[in-house]
Coordinates of C-alpha atoms and ligand atoms in Angstrom, one line a residue:
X1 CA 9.6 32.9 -32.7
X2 CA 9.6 34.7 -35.9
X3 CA 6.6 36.7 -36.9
X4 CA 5.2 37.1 -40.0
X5 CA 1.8 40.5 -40.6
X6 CA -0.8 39.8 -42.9
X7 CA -2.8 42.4 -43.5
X8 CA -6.2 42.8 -45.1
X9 CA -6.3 45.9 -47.4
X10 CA -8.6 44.9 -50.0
X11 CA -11.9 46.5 -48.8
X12 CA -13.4 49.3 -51.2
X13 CA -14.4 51.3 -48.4
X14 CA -17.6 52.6 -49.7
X15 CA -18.9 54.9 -47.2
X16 CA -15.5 56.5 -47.9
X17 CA -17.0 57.9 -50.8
X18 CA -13.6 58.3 -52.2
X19 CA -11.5 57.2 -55.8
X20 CA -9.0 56.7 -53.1
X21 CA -8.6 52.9 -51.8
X22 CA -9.9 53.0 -48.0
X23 CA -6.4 52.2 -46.2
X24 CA -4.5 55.2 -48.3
X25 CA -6.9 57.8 -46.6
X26 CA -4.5 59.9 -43.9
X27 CA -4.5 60.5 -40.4
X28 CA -1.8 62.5 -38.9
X29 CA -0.3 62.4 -42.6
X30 CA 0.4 59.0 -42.9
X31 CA -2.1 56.5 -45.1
X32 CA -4.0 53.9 -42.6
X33 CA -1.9 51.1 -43.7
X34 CA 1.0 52.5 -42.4
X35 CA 0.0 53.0 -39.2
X36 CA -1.3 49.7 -38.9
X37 CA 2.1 48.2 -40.9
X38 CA 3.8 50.9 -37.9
X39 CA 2.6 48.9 -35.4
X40 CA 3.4 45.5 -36.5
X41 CA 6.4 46.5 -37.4
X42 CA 8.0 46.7 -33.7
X43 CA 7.5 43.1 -33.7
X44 CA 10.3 43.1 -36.5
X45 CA 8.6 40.8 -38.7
X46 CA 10.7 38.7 -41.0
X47 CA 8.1 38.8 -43.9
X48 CA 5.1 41.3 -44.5
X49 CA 2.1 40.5 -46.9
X50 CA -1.0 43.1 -47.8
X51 CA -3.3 41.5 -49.3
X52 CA -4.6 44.0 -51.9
X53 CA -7.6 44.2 -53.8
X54 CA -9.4 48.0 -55.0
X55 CA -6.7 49.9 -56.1
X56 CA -3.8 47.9 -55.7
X57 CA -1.4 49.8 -57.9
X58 CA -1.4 52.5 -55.2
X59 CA -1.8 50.2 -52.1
X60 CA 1.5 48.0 -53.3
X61 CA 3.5 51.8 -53.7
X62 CA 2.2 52.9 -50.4
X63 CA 3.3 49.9 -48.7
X64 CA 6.5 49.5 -50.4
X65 CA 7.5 53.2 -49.5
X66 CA 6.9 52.3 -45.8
X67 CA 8.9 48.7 -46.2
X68 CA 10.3 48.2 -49.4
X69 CA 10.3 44.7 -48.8
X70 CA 6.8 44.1 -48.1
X71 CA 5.1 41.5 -50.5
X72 CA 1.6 43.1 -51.7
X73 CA -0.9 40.1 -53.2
X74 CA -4.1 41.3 -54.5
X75 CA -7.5 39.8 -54.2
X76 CA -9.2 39.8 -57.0
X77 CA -13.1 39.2 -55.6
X78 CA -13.5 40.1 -51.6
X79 CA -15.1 36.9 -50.6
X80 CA -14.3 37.5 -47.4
X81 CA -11.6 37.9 -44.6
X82 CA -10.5 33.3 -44.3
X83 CA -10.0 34.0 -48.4
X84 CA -8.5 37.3 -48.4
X85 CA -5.7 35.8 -45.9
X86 CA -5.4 32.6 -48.0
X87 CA -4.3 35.0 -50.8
X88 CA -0.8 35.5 -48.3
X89 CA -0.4 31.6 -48.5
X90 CA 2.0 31.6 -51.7
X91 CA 3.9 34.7 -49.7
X92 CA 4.5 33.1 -46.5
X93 CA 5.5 30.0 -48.3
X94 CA 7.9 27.9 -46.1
X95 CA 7.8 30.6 -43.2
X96 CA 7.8 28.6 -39.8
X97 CA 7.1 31.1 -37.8
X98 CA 3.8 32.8 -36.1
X99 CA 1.4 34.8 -39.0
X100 CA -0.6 37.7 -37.2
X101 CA -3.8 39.2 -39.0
X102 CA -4.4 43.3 -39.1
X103 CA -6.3 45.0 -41.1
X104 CA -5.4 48.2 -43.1
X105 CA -8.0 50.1 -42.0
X106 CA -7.6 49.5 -38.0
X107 CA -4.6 51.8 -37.5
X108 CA -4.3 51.7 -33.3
X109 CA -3.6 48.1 -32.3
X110 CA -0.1 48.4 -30.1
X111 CA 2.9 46.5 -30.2
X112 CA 2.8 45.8 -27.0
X113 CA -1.1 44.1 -27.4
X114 CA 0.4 42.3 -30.2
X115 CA 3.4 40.8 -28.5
X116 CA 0.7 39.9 -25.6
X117 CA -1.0 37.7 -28.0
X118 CA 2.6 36.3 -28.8
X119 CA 3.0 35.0 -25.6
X120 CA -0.9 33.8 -25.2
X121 CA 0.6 31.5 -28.7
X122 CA 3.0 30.0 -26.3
X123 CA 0.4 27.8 -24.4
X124 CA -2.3 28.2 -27.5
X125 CA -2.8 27.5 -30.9
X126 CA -5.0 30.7 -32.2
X127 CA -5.1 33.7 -30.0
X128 CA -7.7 36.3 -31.1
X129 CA -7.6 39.8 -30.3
X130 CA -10.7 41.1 -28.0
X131 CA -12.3 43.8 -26.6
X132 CA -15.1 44.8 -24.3
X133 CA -17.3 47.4 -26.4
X134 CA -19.4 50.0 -25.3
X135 CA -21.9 49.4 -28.3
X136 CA -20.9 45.7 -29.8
X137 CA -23.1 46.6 -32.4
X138 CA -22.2 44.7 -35.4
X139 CA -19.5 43.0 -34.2
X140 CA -18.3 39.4 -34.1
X141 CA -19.0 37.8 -30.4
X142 CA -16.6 35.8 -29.0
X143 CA -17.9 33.1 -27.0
X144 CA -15.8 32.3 -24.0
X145 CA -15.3 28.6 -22.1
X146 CA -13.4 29.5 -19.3
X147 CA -10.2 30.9 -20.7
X148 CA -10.7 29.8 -23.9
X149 CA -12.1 30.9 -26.7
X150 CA -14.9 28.5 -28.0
X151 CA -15.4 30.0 -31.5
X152 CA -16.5 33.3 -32.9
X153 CA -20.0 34.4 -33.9
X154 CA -20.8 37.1 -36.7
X155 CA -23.4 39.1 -35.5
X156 CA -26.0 38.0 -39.1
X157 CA -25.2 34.9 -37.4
X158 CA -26.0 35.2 -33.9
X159 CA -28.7 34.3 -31.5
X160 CA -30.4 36.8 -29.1
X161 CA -28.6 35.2 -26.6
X162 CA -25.2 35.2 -28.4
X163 CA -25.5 39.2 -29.4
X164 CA -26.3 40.1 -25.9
X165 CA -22.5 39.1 -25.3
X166 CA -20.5 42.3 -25.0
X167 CA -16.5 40.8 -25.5
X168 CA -15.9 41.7 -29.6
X169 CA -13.7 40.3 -32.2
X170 CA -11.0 42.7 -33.5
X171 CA -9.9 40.9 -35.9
X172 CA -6.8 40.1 -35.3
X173 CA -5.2 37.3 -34.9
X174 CA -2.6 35.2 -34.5
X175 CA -1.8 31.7 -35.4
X176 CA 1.5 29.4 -36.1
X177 CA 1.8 30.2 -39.9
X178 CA 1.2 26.5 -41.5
X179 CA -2.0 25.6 -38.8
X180 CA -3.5 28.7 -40.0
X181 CA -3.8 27.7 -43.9
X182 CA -4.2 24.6 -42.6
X183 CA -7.6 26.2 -40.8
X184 CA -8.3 28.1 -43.5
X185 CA -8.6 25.6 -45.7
X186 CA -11.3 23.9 -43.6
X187 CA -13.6 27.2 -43.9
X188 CA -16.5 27.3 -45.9
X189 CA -19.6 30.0 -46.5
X190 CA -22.5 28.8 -45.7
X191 CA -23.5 31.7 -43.7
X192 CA -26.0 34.7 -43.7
X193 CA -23.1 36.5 -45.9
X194 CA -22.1 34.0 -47.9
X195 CA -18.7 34.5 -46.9
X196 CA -15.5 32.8 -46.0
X197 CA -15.0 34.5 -42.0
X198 CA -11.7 34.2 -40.9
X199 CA -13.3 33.9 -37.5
X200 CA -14.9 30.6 -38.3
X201 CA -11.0 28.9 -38.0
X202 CA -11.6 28.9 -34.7
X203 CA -14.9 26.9 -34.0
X204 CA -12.2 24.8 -36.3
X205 CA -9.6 24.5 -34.5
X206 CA -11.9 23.5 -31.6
X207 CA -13.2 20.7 -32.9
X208 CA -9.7 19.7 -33.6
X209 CA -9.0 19.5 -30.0
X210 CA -6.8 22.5 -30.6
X211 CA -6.4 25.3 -27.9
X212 CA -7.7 28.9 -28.7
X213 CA -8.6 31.9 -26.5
X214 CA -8.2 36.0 -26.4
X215 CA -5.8 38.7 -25.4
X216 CA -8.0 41.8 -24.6
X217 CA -7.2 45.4 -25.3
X218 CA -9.3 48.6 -24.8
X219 CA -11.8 49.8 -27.2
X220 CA -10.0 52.4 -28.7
X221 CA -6.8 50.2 -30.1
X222 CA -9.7 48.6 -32.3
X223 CA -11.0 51.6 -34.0
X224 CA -11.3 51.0 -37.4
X225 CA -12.2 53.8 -39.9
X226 CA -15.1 53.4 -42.6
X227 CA -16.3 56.5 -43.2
X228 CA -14.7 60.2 -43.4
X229 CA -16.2 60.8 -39.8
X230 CA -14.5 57.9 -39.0
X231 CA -11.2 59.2 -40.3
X232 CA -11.9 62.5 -38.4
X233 CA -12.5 60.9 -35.2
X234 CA -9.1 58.9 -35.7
X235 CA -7.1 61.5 -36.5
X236 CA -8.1 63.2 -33.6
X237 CA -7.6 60.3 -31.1
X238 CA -4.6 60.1 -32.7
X239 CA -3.5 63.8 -31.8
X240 CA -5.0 63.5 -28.2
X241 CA -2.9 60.9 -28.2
X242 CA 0.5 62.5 -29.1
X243 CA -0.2 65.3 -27.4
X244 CA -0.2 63.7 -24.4
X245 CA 2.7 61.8 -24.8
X246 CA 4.6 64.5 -26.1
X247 CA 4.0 66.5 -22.3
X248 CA 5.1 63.0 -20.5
X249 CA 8.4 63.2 -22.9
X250 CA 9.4 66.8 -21.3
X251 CA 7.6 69.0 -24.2
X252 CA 6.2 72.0 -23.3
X253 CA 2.9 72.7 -25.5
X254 CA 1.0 75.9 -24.4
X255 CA -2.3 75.2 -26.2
X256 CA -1.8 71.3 -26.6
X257 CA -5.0 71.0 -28.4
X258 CA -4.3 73.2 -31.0
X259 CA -1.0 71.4 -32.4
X260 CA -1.5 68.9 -34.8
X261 CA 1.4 66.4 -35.3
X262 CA 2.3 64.0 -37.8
X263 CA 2.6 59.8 -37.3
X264 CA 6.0 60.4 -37.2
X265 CA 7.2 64.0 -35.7
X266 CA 9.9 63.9 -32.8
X267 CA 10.6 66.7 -30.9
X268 CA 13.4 66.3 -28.1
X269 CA 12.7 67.5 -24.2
X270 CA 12.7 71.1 -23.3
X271 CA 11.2 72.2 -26.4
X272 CA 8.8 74.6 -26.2
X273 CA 5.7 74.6 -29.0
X274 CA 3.1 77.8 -28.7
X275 CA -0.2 77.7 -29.9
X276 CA -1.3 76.8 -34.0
X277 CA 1.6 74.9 -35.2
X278 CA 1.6 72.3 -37.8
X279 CA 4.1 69.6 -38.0
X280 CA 3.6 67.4 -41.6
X281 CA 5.6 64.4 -42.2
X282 CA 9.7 63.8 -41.3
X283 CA 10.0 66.4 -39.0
X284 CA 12.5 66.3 -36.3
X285 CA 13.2 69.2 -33.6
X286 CA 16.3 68.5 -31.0
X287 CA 15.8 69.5 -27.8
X288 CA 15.4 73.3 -26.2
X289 CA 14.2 74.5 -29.2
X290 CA 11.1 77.1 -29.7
X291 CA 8.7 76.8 -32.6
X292 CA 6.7 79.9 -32.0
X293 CA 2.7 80.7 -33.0
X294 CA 1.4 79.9 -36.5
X295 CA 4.4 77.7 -38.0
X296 CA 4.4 75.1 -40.6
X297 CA 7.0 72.5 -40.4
X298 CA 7.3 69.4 -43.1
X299 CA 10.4 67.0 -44.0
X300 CA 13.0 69.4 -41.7
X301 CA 15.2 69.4 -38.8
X302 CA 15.6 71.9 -35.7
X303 CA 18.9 71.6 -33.6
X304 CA 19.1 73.0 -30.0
X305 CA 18.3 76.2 -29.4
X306 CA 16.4 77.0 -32.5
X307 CA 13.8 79.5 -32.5
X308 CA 11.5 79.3 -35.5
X309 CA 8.5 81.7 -35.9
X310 CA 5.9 83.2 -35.4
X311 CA 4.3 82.3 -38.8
X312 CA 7.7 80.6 -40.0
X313 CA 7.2 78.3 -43.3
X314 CA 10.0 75.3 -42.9
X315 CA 9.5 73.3 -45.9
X316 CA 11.5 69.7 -46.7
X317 CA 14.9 69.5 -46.9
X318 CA 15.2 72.8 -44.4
X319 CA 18.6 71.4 -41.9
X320 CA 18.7 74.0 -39.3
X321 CA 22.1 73.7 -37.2
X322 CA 22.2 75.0 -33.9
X323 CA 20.9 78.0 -32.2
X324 CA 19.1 79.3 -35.5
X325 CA 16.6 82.0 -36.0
X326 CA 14.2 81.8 -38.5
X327 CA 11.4 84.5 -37.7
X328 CA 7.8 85.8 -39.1
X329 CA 7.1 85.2 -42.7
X330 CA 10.2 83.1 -43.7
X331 CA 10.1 80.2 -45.9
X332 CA 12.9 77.9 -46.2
X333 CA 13.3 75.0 -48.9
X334 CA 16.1 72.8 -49.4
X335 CA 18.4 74.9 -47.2
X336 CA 21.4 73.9 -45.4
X337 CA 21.2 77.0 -42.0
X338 CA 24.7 76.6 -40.1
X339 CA 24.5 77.2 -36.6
X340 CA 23.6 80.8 -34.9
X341 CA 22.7 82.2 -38.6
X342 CA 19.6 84.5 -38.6
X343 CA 17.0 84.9 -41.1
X344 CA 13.9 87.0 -39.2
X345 CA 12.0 88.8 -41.3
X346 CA 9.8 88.4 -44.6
X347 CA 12.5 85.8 -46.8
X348 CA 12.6 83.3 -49.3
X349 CA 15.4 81.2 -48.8
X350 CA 15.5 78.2 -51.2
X351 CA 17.9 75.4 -52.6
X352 CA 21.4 77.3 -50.5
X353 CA 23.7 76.5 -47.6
X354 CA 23.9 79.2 -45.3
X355 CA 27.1 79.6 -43.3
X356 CA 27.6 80.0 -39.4
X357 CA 26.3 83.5 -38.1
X358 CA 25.2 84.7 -41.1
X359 CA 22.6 87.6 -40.8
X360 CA 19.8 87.9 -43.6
X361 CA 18.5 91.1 -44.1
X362 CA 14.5 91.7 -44.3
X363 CA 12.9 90.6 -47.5
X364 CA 16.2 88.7 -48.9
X365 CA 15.2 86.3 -51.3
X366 CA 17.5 83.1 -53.0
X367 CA 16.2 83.5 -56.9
X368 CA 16.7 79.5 -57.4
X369 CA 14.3 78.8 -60.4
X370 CA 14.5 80.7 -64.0
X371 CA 11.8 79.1 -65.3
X372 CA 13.2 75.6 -66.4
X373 CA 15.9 74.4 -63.4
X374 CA 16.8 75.0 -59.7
X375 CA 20.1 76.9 -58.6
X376 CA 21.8 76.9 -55.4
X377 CA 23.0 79.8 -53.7
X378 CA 25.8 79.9 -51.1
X379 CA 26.5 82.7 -48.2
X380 CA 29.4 82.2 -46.5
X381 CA 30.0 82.5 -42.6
X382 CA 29.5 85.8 -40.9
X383 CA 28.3 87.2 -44.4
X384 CA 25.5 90.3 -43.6
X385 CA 23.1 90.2 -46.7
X386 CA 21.2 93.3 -47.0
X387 CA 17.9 94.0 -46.7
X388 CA 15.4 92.9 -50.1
X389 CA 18.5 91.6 -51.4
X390 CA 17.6 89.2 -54.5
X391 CA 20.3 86.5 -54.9
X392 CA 20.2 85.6 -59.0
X393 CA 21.6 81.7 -58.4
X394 CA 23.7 80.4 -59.2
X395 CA 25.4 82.3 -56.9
X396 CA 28.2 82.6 -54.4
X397 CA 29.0 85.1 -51.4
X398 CA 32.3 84.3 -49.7
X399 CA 32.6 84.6 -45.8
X400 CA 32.2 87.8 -44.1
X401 CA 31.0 89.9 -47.5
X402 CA 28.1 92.0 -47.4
X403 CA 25.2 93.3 -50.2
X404 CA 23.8 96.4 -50.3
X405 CA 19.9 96.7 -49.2
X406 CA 17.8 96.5 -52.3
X407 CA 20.6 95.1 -54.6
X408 CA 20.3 92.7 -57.1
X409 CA 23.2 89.8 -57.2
X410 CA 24.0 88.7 -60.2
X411 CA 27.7 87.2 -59.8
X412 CA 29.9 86.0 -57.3
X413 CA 30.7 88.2 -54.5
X414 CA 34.4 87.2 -52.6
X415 CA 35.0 87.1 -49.0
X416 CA 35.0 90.3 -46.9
X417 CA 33.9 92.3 -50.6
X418 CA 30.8 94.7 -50.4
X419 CA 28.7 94.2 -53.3
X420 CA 26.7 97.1 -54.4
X421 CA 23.9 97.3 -57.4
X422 CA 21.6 99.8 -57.0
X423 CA 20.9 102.9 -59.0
X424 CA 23.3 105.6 -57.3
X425 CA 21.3 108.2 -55.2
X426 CA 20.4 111.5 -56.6
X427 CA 19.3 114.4 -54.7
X428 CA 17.7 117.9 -55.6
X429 CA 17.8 120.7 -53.1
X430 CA 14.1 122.2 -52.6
X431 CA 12.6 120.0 -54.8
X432 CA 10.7 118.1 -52.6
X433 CA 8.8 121.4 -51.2
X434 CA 8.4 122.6 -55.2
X435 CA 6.6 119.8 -56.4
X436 CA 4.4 120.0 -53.2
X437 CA 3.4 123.4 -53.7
X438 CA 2.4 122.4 -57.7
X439 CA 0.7 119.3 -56.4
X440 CA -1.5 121.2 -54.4
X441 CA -2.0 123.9 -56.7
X442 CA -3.6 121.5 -58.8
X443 CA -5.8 120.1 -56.5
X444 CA -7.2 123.1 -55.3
X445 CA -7.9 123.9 -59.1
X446 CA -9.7 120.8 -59.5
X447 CA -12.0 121.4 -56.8
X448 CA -13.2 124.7 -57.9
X449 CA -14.3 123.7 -60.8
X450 CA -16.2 120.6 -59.2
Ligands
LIG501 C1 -14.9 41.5 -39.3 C2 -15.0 40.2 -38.5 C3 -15.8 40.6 -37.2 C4 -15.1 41.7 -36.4 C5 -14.9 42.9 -37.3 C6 -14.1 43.9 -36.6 C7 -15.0 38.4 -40.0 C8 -15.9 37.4 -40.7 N1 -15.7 39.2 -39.2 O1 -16.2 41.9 -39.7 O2 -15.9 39.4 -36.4 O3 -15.9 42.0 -35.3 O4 -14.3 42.5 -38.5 O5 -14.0 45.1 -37.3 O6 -13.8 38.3 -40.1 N2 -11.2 42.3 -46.2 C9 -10.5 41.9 -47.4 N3 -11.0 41.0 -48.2 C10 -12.2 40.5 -48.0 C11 -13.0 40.9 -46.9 C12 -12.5 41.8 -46.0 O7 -9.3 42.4 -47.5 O8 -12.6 39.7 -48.9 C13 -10.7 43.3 -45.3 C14 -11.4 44.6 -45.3 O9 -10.9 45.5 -46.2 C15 -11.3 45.0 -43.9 C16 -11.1 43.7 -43.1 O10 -10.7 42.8 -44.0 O11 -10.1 45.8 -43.7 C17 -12.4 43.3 -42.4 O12 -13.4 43.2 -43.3 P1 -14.9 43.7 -43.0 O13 -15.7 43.4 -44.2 O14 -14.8 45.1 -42.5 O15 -15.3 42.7 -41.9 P2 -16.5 43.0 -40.8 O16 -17.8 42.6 -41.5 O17 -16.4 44.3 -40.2
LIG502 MG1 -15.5 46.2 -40.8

């Protein structure tokens, strides 16, 4: 059956203490709505509605950069989560298929949990996400009949007897699109928060003769973040997370705890990652490659064989072919590096295309801005660019020319030319040892007469 995500992103997110809507705060460089929109989205949903409420402007563009289709409704008053999802009800109008509830701010639910609950639909009406907590706290009880799910109590609500129950509500849920409205409609507030719960559809449902009950999941798929130490504690089950997986997937990470990864970094088998490396978003590293100690990756791709760093800066748009070597104190922007080309020490290399087996010299730098636009710079195959070389682009080298160390390139330079600009050497004979003997001369002086 076709699935439709609603999810609830309308929240303010106090404790955040943040101008920032609540779902838009990162972990592992992604906002939280994407990761829960991530997970939702393996279900290949035929429609997606976020309900949006504080700061929707931003919540629509963030959702819309990670599916452009996705519908964004906003909310104007939060009167709670049963009217926050009736806001989707225009969005998912004449949609057939099963809606599932997620919130923005929940980022760890699973596909696979979610296509559980799919299947608990097939002999069930509303399936409700579960879990046994540790501290149920201030969560919504579920109150169990057998298999089936009775109704939902909100803990403001809730007996003694009912809040010693230890199985929690998520929140999510999922429900044949029309029958949930349909539920929804049925809610009212008259409740300790003067709310419309989402959860009361299910008492609903109930006494409708429907059938309802819960798909578990552990704890941590539920975690949802309200504070910045919640954030903190996300993104690093997050990491502990990746980390692992990335060592079950055939990468080798000598200090795994001390690698930080983005929601969306691949990195193929046989690659090797040392200690204090930081992958930001839209990086991709094929397999066998080495990203050595202190490097900085964002928006770039490593081919086989690469071996970036120590303390290598690879910034977006960096396409490394190959069995590249991008060493210590190189940052590389917008640069096309064709296979077995080498640029080790101390370089800038930005907005160029840099041909096969090309060697840049120490301290090379691609001069790509004057102020008002970008240039591009091109060095051609097998080229040898000499060391603290400035490349004034626009700018061409042809294959298998060299520059002279300490020259600055102005205009083109053809294929298999040396290019030379450099103030011609001088030398004096003695000279050195003269000006020795007066320097000295003079400091002796001065320290007489101190
Ligand atoms: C809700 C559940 C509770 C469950 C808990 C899990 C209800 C009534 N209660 O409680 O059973 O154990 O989540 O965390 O559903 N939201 C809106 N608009 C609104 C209200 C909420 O978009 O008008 C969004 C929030 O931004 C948030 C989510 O819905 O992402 C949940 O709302 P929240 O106020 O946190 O609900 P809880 O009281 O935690
Ligand atoms: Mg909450």
């Amino acid at each position: 059956m076709e699935v439709a995500l609603i999810l609830l992103a309308a929240g303010k997110g106090t404790r955040m203490q943040s101008d920032l809507p609540k779902v838009l705060h990162p972990i592992a460089h992604a906002p939280l709505l994407e990761h829960a929109m991530a997970s939702g989205a393996a279900l290949e949903p035929a429609r997606t509605v976020v309900v949006a409420g504080h700061g929707a402007d931003l919540v629509r563009a963030a959702a819309q950069e990670f599916d452009e289709e996705a519908v964004v409704v906003v909310q104007d008053e939060q009167l709670g989560t049963a009217h926050a999802v009736a806001q989707a009800r225009h969005a998912l109008a004449g949609f057939e298929g099963t809606a599932i509830v997620l919130y923005g701010d929940t980022p760890f639910v699973q596909s696979e949990t979610l296509e559980a609950m799919c299947t608990a639909l097939t002999n069930n009406d509303v399936v409700v996400l579960g879990f046994e907590a540790a501290v149920p706290a201030r969560y919504g009880r579920l109150v169990m009949d057998g298999d089936s799910l009775d109704r939902i109590v909100e803990f403001k609500d809730a007996t003694d007897e009912e809040r010693a129950i230890t199985l929690c509500n998520s929140g999510v849920v999922a429900c044949k699109s029309e029958l949930l409205f349909d539920l929804i409609d049925a809610v009212g507030n008259d409740n300790a928060s003067e709310e419309y719960y989402l959860t009361d559809i299910i008492g609903i449902a109930r006494a409708r003769g429907l059938k309802a009950t819960a798909v578990t999941c552990i704890e941590a798929e539920t975690m949802g973040v309200n504070s910045r130490a919640d954030l903190a504690a996300a993104d690093a089950a997050f990491q502990a997370r990746t980390r692992a997986q990335m060592l079950e997937t055939g990468v080798t990470l000598m200090a795994p705890d001390t690698v930080y990864f983005a929601r969306d970094t691949y990195i193929g088998r046989d690659t090797v990652i040392e200690p204090n490396v930081v992958f930001g978003p839209g990086v991709t590293v094929e397999s066998g490659a080495t990203i050595r100690a202190f490097s900085h990756l964002e928006g770039c791709h490593v081919s086989r064989g690469g071996i970036i760093g120590p303390y290598a800066r690879l910034r977006p748009g960096a396409e490394l072919s190959e069995d590249v070597r991008i060493g210590n104190f190189v940052e590389i922007k917008n640069a096309q590096i064709a296979e077995g080309a080498k640029v080790n020490h101390l370089s800038y290399i930005g907005d160029a295309a840099i041909g096969a087996r090309a060697n840049i010299g120490a301290g090379t730098i691609t001069c790509n801005y004057d102020g008002v636009m970008k240039h591009h710079t091109h060095i051609g195959a097998n080229a040898f660019i000499g060391s603290n070389t400035m490349l004034v682009a626009p700018v061409h080298i042809g294959d298998g020319a060299m520059t002279g160390s300490g020259s600055v390139i102005t205009s083109d330079v053809e294929a298999d030319a040396l290019a030379l600009s450099r103030a011609p050497q001088v030398e004096k004979p003695g000279m050195a040892r003269k000006l020795f003997e007066i320097l000295k001369a003079k400091k002796a002086k001065q320290q007489r007469g101190s």
